[in-house]
């Protein structure tokens, strides 16, 4: 899954209003932040395999440290604890920890059975990616609902607060839909470096949006 993860992070702003959208993005994407680094260092393996699912031409040969359920649980505990220690905000720590693990749940729904329960353990996956229409409907619904929740839980302080959010949503949507007609990536390294580039672009962007938005003030009833 791709934009679905960001939908969950947007929605989490309601549960953790004082946490920057950038931290929420880092939490929801944390397993996919680790993964390209582990692929580039040869610790985990992916292979380009057009047609392996209808959606993603990737065979996740081995990714026990970034994507097994047991490691996801450990990463979520560590991430949540670090956020709690830095912010002294229990709600923020809990929300970020849950976000890290939400990544595994969404990947479990979308991947074919290739996600290990623990390193060298049995592999699972519900295979939403076997159907392009089902992927679009379910992931699109999560993404749209998340944006709606974020946009109603916060309000723009200025024009930047409005348009930086609109631009990010357009970029994520375009990047997501371009998967439908773009050819398979030329190499595994390109896949990994694309992941690294996404982190470098999206986290500062999310921080920038969040600095220009404030918690929404409930509207006074007319009269
Ligand atoms: Zn993932």
Coordinates of C-alpha atoms and ligand atoms in Angstrom, one line a residue:
X1 CA 0.0 0.0 0.0
X2 CA 1.1 3.6 -0.6
X3 CA -1.3 6.4 -0.2
X4 CA -3.4 4.3 2.3
X5 CA -0.5 4.7 4.8
X6 CA -0.6 8.4 4.5
X7 CA -4.4 8.4 4.9
X8 CA -4.0 6.8 8.3
X9 CA -1.3 9.4 9.3
X10 CA -3.6 12.3 8.2
X11 CA -6.4 10.8 10.3
X12 CA -4.1 10.3 13.4
X13 CA -3.9 14.1 13.7
X14 CA -7.2 14.0 15.4
X15 CA -5.8 11.6 18.1
X16 CA -2.5 13.4 18.4
X17 CA -3.3 17.1 17.7
X18 CA 0.1 18.4 19.1
X19 CA 2.2 16.0 17.0
X20 CA 3.5 17.3 13.7
X21 CA 2.2 15.7 10.6
X22 CA 5.8 15.0 9.7
X23 CA 6.2 12.8 12.8
X24 CA 2.9 11.0 11.9
X25 CA 4.1 10.4 8.3
X26 CA 7.5 9.1 9.7
X27 CA 5.5 6.7 12.0
X28 CA 3.2 5.4 9.3
X29 CA 6.0 5.0 6.8
X30 CA 8.6 3.8 9.3
X31 CA 8.8 0.2 8.0
X32 CA 9.2 1.6 4.4
X33 CA 11.9 4.0 5.6
X34 CA 13.9 1.1 7.0
X35 CA 13.2 -1.1 4.0
X36 CA 15.1 0.8 1.2
X37 CA 18.2 1.1 3.4
X38 CA 18.1 -2.6 4.1
X39 CA 17.7 -3.4 0.4
X40 CA 20.6 -1.1 -0.6
X41 CA 22.8 -2.7 2.0
X42 CA 21.9 -6.1 0.8
X43 CA 20.3 -7.2 4.1
X44 CA 16.8 -7.5 2.5
X45 CA 15.9 -8.6 -1.0
X46 CA 13.4 -7.5 -3.6
X47 CA 13.1 -8.6 -7.2
X48 CA 11.2 -6.9 -10.1
X49 CA 8.7 -9.4 -11.3
X50 CA 6.1 -7.9 -13.7
X51 CA 2.6 -9.5 -13.2
X52 CA 3.3 -11.1 -9.8
X53 CA 0.3 -9.0 -8.7
X54 CA -1.9 -6.9 -10.8
X55 CA -0.8 -3.7 -8.9
X56 CA 2.9 -4.0 -7.9
X57 CA 5.5 -5.7 -10.1
X58 CA 7.6 -6.5 -7.0
X59 CA 8.6 -9.8 -5.5
X60 CA 9.5 -9.2 -1.9
X61 CA 11.9 -12.1 -1.6
X62 CA 13.1 -11.4 1.9
X63 CA 12.3 -8.5 4.3
X64 CA 12.1 -10.0 7.8
X65 CA 13.7 -7.0 9.7
X66 CA 11.6 -4.3 8.2
X67 CA 8.3 -6.2 7.5
X68 CA 7.8 -9.2 9.8
X69 CA 4.9 -8.8 12.3
X70 CA 7.2 -9.4 15.2
X71 CA 9.7 -6.7 14.1
X72 CA 6.9 -4.3 13.3
X73 CA 5.7 -4.7 16.8
X74 CA 9.2 -4.0 18.2
X75 CA 9.7 -1.0 15.9
X76 CA 6.3 0.4 16.9
X77 CA 7.2 0.1 20.6
X78 CA 10.6 1.8 20.0
X79 CA 9.1 4.6 17.9
X80 CA 6.2 5.2 20.3
X81 CA 8.7 5.3 23.3
X82 CA 11.0 7.8 21.6
X83 CA 8.0 10.1 20.8
X84 CA 6.8 9.8 24.4
X85 CA 10.3 10.5 25.7
X86 CA 10.8 13.6 23.5
X87 CA 7.3 15.0 23.8
X88 CA 6.2 13.9 27.2
X89 CA 2.8 13.4 25.6
X90 CA 1.4 10.0 26.3
X91 CA -1.3 10.3 23.6
X92 CA 1.3 11.2 21.0
X93 CA 3.5 8.2 22.0
X94 CA 0.5 5.8 21.8
X95 CA -0.7 7.2 18.5
X96 CA 2.7 7.0 16.8
X97 CA 3.4 3.5 18.1
X98 CA 0.0 2.4 16.7
X99 CA 0.7 4.1 13.4
X100 CA 4.0 2.2 13.0
X101 CA 2.1 -1.1 13.4
X102 CA -0.8 0.1 11.2
X103 CA 1.7 -0.1 8.3
X104 CA 2.0 -3.8 8.8
X105 CA -1.8 -4.3 8.9
X106 CA -2.3 -2.4 5.6
X107 CA 0.6 -4.3 4.0
X108 CA -1.0 -7.5 5.3
X109 CA -4.2 -6.6 3.5
X110 CA -2.5 -5.6 0.2
X111 CA 0.5 -7.9 -0.3
X112 CA 0.3 -11.4 -1.6
X113 CA 1.4 -13.9 1.2
X114 CA 5.0 -12.8 1.5
X115 CA 4.9 -11.0 4.9
X116 CA 6.6 -13.1 7.6
X117 CA 5.0 -13.3 11.0
X118 CA 8.6 -13.3 12.5
X119 CA 12.0 -13.7 10.9
X120 CA 12.0 -17.1 9.1
X121 CA 8.4 -17.6 10.2
X122 CA 5.3 -18.4 8.1
X123 CA 4.3 -15.8 5.5
X124 CA 0.9 -14.2 5.3
X125 CA -1.0 -11.6 3.1
X126 CA -4.5 -11.1 1.8
X127 CA -3.5 -10.1 -1.7
X128 CA -5.7 -7.0 -2.3
X129 CA -3.0 -6.2 -5.0
X130 CA -4.3 -9.0 -7.2
X131 CA -7.2 -6.7 -8.1
X132 CA -6.6 -3.2 -9.4
X133 CA -10.2 -2.0 -9.0
X134 CA -10.4 -3.3 -5.4
X135 CA -7.0 -1.7 -4.5
X136 CA -8.2 1.7 -6.0
X137 CA -11.5 1.6 -4.1
X138 CA -10.2 0.5 -0.7
X139 CA -6.9 2.5 -0.7
X140 CA -8.6 5.5 -2.2
X141 CA -11.3 5.5 0.5
X142 CA -8.7 5.3 3.3
X143 CA -6.7 8.2 1.7
X144 CA -9.8 10.4 1.1
X145 CA -11.2 9.8 4.6
X146 CA -7.8 10.6 6.2
X147 CA -7.4 13.9 4.3
X148 CA -11.0 14.8 5.2
X149 CA -10.3 14.1 8.9
X150 CA -7.0 16.1 8.9
X151 CA -8.6 19.0 7.0
X152 CA -11.5 19.2 9.5
X153 CA -9.3 18.7 12.6
X154 CA -7.0 21.6 11.5
X155 CA -7.4 24.9 9.7
X156 CA -5.0 26.9 7.6
X157 CA -3.3 29.8 9.4
X158 CA -2.5 31.4 6.0
X159 CA -2.6 30.7 2.2
X160 CA 0.5 28.4 2.6
X161 CA -1.4 26.3 5.0
X162 CA -4.2 25.7 2.5
X163 CA -2.2 25.3 -0.8
X164 CA 0.8 23.3 0.5
X165 CA -1.8 20.7 1.6
X166 CA -3.7 20.8 -1.7
X167 CA -0.4 20.4 -3.6
X168 CA 0.8 17.5 -1.5
X169 CA -2.5 15.7 -2.0
X170 CA -2.3 16.3 -5.8
X171 CA 1.3 15.0 -5.8
X172 CA 0.5 11.8 -3.8
X173 CA -2.5 11.1 -5.9
X174 CA -0.6 11.6 -9.2
X175 CA 2.4 9.4 -8.0
X176 CA -0.1 6.7 -6.9
X177 CA -2.1 6.7 -10.1
X178 CA 1.0 6.8 -12.3
X179 CA 1.8 3.3 -11.0
X180 CA -1.1 2.2 -13.2
X181 CA 0.4 3.0 -16.5
X182 CA 4.1 3.4 -15.9
X183 CA 6.4 0.5 -16.9
X184 CA 8.1 -1.6 -14.2
X185 CA 11.1 0.1 -12.6
X186 CA 14.4 -0.5 -14.4
X187 CA 16.2 -2.0 -11.3
X188 CA 15.8 -2.9 -7.7
X189 CA 18.2 -0.1 -6.8
X190 CA 15.9 2.4 -8.5
X191 CA 13.0 1.1 -6.4
X192 CA 15.0 1.6 -3.2
X193 CA 16.3 5.0 -4.1
X194 CA 12.8 6.2 -5.0
X195 CA 11.8 5.2 -1.5
X196 CA 14.7 7.2 0.0
X197 CA 13.8 10.2 -2.2
X198 CA 10.1 10.0 -1.1
X199 CA 11.2 10.3 2.5
X200 CA 13.5 13.3 1.8
X201 CA 10.6 15.1 0.0
X202 CA 7.6 14.1 2.0
X203 CA 8.7 14.6 5.6
X204 CA 9.9 18.2 5.3
X205 CA 6.8 18.9 3.2
X206 CA 4.5 17.5 5.9
X207 CA 6.3 19.6 8.6
X208 CA 5.9 22.7 6.4
X209 CA 2.1 22.1 6.0
X210 CA 1.7 21.5 9.7
X211 CA 3.5 24.8 10.7
X212 CA 1.0 26.7 8.6
X213 CA -2.1 25.0 10.1
X214 CA -3.6 25.2 13.6
X215 CA -6.1 23.1 15.5
X216 CA -9.6 23.9 14.1
X217 CA -11.7 26.1 16.2
X218 CA -15.3 24.8 16.4
X219 CA -17.6 27.1 14.5
X220 CA -20.0 29.1 16.7
X221 CA -23.7 28.4 16.0
X222 CA -25.3 31.2 14.1
X223 CA -27.5 33.6 16.0
Ligands
LIG1 ZN1 5.6 -1.6 3.6

